[in-house]
PDB file of C-alpha atoms in Angstrom:
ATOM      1  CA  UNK A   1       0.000   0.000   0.000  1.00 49.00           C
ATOM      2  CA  UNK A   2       2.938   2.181   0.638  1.00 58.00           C
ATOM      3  CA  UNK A   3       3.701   2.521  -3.092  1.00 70.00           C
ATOM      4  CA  UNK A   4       0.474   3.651  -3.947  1.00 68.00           C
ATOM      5  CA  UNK A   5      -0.963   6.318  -1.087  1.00 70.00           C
ATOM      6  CA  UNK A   6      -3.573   7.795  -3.787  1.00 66.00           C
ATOM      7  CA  UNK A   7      -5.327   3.980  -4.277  1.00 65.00           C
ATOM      8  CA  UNK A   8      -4.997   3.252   0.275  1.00 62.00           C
ATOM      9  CA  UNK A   9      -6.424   6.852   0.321  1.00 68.00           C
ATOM     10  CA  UNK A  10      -9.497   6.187  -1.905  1.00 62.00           C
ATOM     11  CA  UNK A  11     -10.052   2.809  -0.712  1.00 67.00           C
ATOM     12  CA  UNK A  12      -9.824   4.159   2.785  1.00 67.00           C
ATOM     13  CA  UNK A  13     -12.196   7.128   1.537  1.00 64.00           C
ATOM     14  CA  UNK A  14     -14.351   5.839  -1.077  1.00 63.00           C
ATOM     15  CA  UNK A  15     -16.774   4.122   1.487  1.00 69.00           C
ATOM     16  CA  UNK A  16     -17.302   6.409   3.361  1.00 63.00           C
ATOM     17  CA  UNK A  17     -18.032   8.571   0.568  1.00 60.00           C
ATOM     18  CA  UNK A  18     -20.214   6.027  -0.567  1.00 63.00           C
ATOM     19  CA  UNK A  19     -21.837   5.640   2.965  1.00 65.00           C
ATOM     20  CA  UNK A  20     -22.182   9.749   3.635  1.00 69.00           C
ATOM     21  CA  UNK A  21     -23.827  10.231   0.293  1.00 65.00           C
ATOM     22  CA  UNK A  22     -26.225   7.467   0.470  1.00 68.00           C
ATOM     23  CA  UNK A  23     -27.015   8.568   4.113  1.00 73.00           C
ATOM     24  CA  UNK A  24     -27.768  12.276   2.753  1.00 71.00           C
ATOM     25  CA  UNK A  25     -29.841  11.181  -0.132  1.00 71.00           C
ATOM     26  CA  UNK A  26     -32.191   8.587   1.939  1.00 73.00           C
ATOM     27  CA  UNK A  27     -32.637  12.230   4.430  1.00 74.00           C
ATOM     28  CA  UNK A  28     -33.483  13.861   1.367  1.00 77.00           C
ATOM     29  CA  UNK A  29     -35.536  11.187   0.366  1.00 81.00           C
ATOM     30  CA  UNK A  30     -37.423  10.691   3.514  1.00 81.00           C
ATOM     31  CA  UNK A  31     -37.418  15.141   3.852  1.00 79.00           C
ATOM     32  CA  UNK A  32     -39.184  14.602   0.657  1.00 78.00           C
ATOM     33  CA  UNK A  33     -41.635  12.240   1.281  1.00 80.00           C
ATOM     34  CA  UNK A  34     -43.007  13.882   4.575  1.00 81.00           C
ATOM     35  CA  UNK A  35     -43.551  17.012   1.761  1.00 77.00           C
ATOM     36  CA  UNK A  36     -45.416  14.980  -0.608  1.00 73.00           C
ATOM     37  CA  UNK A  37     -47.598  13.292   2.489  1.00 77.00           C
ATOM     38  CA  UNK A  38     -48.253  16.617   3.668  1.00 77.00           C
ATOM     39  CA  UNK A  39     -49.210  18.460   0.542  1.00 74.00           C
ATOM     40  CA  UNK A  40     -51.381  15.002  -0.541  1.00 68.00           C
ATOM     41  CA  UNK A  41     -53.394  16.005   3.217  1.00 77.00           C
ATOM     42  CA  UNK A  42     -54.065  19.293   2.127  1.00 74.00           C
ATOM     43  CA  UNK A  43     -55.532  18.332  -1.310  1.00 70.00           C
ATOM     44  CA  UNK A  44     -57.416  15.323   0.001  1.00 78.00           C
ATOM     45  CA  UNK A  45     -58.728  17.993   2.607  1.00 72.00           C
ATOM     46  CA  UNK A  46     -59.356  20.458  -0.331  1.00 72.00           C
ATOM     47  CA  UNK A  47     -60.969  18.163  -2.145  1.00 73.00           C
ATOM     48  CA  UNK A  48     -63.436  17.067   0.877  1.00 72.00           C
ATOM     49  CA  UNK A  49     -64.342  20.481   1.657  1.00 68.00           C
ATOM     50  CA  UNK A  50     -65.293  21.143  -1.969  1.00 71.00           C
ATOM     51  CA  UNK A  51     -67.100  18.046  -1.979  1.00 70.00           C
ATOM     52  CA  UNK A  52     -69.053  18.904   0.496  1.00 68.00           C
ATOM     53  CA  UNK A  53     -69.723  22.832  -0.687  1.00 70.00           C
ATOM     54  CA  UNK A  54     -70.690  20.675  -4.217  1.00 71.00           C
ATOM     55  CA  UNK A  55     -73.249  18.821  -2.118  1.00 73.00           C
ATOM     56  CA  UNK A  56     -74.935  21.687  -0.125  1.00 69.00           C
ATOM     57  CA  UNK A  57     -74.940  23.786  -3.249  1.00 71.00           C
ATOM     58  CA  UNK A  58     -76.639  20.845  -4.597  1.00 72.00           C
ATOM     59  CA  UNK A  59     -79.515  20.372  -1.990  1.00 75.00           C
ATOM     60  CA  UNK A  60     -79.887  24.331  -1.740  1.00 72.00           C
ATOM     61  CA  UNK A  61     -81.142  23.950  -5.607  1.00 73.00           C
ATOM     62  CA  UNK A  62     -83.211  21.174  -5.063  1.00 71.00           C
ATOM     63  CA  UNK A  63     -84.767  22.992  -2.515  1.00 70.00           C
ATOM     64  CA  UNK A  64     -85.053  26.049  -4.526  1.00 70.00           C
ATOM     65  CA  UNK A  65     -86.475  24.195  -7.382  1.00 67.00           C
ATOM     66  CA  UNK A  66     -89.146  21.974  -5.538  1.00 67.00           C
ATOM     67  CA  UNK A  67     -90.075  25.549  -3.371  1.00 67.00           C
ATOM     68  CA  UNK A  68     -90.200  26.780  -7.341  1.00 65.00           C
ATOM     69  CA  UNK A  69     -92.264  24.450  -8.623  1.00 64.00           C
ATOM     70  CA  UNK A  70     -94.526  24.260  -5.275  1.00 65.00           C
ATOM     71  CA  UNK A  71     -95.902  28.232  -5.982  1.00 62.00           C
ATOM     72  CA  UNK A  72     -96.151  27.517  -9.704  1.00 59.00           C
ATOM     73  CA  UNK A  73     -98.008  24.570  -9.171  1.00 62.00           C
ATOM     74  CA  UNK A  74    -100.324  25.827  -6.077  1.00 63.00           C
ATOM     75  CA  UNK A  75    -101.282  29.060  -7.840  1.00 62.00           C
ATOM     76  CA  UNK A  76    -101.845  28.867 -11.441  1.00 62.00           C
ATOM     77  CA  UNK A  77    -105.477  29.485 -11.619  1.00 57.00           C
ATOM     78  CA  UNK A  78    -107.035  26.197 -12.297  1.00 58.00           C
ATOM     79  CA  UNK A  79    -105.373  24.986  -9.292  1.00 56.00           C
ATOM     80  CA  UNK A  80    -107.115  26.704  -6.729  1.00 54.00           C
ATOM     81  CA  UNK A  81    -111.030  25.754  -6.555  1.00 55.00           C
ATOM     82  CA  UNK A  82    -113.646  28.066  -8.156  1.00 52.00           C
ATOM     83  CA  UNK A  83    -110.538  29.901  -9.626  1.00 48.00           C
ATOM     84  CA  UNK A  84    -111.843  29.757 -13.027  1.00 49.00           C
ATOM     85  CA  UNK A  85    -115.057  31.368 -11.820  1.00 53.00           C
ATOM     86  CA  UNK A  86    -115.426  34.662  -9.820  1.00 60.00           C
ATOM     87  CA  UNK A  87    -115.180  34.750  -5.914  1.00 69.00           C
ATOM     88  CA  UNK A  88    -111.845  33.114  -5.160  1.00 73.00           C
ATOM     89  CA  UNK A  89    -110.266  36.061  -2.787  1.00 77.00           C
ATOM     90  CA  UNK A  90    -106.494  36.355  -2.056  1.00 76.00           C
ATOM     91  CA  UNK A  91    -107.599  34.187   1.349  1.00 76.00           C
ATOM     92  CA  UNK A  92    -108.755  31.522  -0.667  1.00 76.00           C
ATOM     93  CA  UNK A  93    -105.547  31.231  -2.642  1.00 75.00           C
ATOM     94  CA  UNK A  94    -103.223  31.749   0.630  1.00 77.00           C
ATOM     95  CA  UNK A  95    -105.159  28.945   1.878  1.00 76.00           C
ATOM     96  CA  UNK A  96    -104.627  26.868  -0.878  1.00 73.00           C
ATOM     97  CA  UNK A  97    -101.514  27.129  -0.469  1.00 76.00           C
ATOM     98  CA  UNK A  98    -100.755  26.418   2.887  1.00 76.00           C
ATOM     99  CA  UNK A  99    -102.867  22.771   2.721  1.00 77.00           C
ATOM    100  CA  UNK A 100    -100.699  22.203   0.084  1.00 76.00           C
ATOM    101  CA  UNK A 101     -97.456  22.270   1.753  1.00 74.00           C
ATOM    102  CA  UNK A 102     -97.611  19.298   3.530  1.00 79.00           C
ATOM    103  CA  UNK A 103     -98.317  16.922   1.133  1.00 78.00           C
ATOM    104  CA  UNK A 104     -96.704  18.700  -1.701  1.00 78.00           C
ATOM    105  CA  UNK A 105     -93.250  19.334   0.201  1.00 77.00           C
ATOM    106  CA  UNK A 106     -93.145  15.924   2.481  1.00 79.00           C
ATOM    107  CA  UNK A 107     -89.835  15.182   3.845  1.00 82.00           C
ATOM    108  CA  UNK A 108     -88.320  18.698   2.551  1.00 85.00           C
ATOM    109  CA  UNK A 109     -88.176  20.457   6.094  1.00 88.00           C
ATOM    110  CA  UNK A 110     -86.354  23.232   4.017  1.00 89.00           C
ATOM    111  CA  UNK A 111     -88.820  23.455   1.232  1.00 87.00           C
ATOM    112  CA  UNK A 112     -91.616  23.320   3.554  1.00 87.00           C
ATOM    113  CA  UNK A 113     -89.749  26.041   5.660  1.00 91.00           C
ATOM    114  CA  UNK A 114     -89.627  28.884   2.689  1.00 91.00           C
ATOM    115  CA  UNK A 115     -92.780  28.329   1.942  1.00 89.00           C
ATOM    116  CA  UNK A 116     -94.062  28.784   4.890  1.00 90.00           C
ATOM    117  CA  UNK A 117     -91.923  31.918   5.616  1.00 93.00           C
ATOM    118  CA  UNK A 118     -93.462  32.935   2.453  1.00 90.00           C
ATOM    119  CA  UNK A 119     -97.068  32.443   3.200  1.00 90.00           C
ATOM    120  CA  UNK A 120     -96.141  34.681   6.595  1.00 93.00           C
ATOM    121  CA  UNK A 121     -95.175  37.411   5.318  1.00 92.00           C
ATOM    122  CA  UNK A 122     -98.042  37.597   2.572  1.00 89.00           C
ATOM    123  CA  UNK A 123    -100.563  37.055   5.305  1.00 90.00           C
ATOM    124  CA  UNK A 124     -98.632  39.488   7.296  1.00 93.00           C
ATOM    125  CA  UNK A 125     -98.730  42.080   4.171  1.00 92.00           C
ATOM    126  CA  UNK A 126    -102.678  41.342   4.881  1.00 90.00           C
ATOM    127  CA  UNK A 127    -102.517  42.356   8.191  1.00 94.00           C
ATOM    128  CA  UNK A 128    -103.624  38.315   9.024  1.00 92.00           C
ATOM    129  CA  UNK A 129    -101.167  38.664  12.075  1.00 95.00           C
ATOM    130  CA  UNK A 130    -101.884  35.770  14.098  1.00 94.00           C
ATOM    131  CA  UNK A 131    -101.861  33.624  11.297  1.00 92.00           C
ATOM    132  CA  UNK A 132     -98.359  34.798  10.025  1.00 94.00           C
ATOM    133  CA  UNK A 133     -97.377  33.985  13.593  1.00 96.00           C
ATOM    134  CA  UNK A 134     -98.137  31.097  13.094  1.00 94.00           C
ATOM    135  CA  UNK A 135     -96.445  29.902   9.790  1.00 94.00           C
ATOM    136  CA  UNK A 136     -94.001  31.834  11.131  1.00 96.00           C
ATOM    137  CA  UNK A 137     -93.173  29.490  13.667  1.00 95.00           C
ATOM    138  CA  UNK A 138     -94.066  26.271  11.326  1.00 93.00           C
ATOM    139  CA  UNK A 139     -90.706  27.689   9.711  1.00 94.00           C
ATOM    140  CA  UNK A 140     -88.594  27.768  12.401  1.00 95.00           C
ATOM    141  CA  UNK A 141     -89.483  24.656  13.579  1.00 93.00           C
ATOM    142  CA  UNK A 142     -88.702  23.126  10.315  1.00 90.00           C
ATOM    143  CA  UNK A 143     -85.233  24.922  10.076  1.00 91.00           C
ATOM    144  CA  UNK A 144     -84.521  24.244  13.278  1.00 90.00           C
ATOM    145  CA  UNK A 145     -84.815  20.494  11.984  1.00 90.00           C
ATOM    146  CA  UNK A 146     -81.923  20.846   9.739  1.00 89.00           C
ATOM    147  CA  UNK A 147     -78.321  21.266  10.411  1.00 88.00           C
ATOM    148  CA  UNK A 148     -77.928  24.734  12.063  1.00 85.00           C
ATOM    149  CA  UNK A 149     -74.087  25.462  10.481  1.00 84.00           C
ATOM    150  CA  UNK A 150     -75.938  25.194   7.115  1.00 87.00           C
ATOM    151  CA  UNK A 151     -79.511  27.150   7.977  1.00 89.00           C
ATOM    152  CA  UNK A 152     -78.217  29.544  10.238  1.00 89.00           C
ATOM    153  CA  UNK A 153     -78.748  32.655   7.698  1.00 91.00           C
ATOM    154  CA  UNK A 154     -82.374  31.434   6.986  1.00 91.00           C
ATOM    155  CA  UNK A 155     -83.293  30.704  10.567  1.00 93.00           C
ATOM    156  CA  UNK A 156     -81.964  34.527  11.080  1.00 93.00           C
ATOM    157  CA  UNK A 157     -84.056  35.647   7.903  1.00 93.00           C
ATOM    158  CA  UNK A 158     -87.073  34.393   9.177  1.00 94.00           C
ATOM    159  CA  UNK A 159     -86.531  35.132  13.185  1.00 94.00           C
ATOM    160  CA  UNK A 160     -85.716  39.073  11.511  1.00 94.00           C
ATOM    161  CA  UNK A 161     -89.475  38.815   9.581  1.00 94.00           C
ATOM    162  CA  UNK A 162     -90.956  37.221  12.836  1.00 96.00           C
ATOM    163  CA  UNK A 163     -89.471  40.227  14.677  1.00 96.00           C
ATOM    164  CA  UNK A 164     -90.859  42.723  11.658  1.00 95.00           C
ATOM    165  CA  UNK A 165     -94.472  41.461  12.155  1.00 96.00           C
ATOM    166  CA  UNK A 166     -94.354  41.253  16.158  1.00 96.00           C
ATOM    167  CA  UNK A 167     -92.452  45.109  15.722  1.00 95.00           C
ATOM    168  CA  UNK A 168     -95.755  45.983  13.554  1.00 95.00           C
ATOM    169  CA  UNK A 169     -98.667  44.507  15.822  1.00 95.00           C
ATOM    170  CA  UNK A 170     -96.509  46.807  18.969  1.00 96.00           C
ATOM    171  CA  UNK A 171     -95.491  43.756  20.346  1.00 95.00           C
ATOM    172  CA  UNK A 172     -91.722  45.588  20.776  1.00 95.00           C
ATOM    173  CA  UNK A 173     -90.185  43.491  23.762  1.00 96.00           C
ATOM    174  CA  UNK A 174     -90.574  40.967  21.433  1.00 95.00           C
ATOM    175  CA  UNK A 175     -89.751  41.892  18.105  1.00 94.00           C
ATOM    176  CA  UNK A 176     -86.280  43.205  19.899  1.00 95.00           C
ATOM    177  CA  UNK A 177     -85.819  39.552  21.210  1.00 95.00           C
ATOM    178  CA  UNK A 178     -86.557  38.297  17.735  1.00 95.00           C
ATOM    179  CA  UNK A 179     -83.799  40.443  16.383  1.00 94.00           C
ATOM    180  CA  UNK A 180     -81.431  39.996  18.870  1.00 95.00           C
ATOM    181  CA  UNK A 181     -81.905  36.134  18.247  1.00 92.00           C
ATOM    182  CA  UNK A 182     -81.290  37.105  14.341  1.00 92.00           C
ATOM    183  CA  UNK A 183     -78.608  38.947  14.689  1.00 92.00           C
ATOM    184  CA  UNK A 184     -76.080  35.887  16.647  1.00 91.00           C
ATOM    185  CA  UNK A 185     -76.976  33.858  13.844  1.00 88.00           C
ATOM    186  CA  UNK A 186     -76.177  35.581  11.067  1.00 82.00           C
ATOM    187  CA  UNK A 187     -72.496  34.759   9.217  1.00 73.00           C
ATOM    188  CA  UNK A 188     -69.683  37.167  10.441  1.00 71.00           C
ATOM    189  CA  UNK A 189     -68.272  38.772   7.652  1.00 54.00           C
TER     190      UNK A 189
END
């Protein structure tokens, strides 16, 4: 070995060369893998969350469309009876309408709930208080059915309409606690 130091020095070397480089490059390996692993969380995680926004947006147009075709259907004028003939009143169709939802709009909670925070406020608009009261509370009940995280702003839209009518019939302590219910649900933002 003494007559060749350059060949003892890489055969002394070379290993652990070898060994140091191998060594980095399985860190760099493994420094890359946890990078991968944690950027494959975030996009599985993406891709639930927009899964799940694709499936609310989803049910909120079914709902809109069956609440759609629940009015179209329950007012066109042969639908209501003695429409085609003079006498049927606004009551009459309101009416109509409200026996309809519940065989019309079964198992739809949030259907059934628009509807009936629609039918309140038209027999509110006709000063028929105590029955918008009432339909007013049929809503709420049927939101209050659902998941709140997705029906806060609708519960809050129809607690702030509640509170309108109460505010109008000078039912005040009321209508304020109506509000103030309205108010901690609606989104921050």
């Amino acid at each position: 070995m003494q007559r060749h130091p350059v060949a003892a020095t890489a055969l002394v070397v070379a290993p652990a060369l070898a060994l140091g480089a191998g060594s980095a490059l399985f860190a760099q390996e493994r420094a890359h893998s946890r990078v991968l692993a944690a950027t494959l969380d975030d996009v599985r995680a993406a891709r639930d969350a927009a899964e799940t926004e694709s499936e609310r947006a989803r049910r909120e147009a079914e709902t809109a469309r069956l609440t759609l075709d629940f009015f179209v259907g329950t007012f066109t004028p042969t639908s209501v009876s003695g429409a085609s003939g003079s006498g049927t009143t606004v009551d009459d169709v309101l009416a109509h309408g409200e026996k309809g939802v519940e065989g019309q709009l079964a198992g739809d909670p949030r259907s059934k709930a628009r509807v009936y925070t629609v039918l309140a406020r038209l027999f509110a608009m006709r000063k028929a208080y105590p029955r918008a009261l009432e339909l007013y509370d049929k809503a709420l009940l049927m939101w209050r059915s659902e998941d709140a995280s997705e029906v806060a702003p609708y519960v809050a839209s129809t607690m702030n309409e509640l509170g309108a009518t109460l505010d109008t019939m000078g039912r005040t302590e009321e209508a304020c606690a109506r509000f103030r219910e309205a108010l901690a649900l609606w989104p921050a933002g």
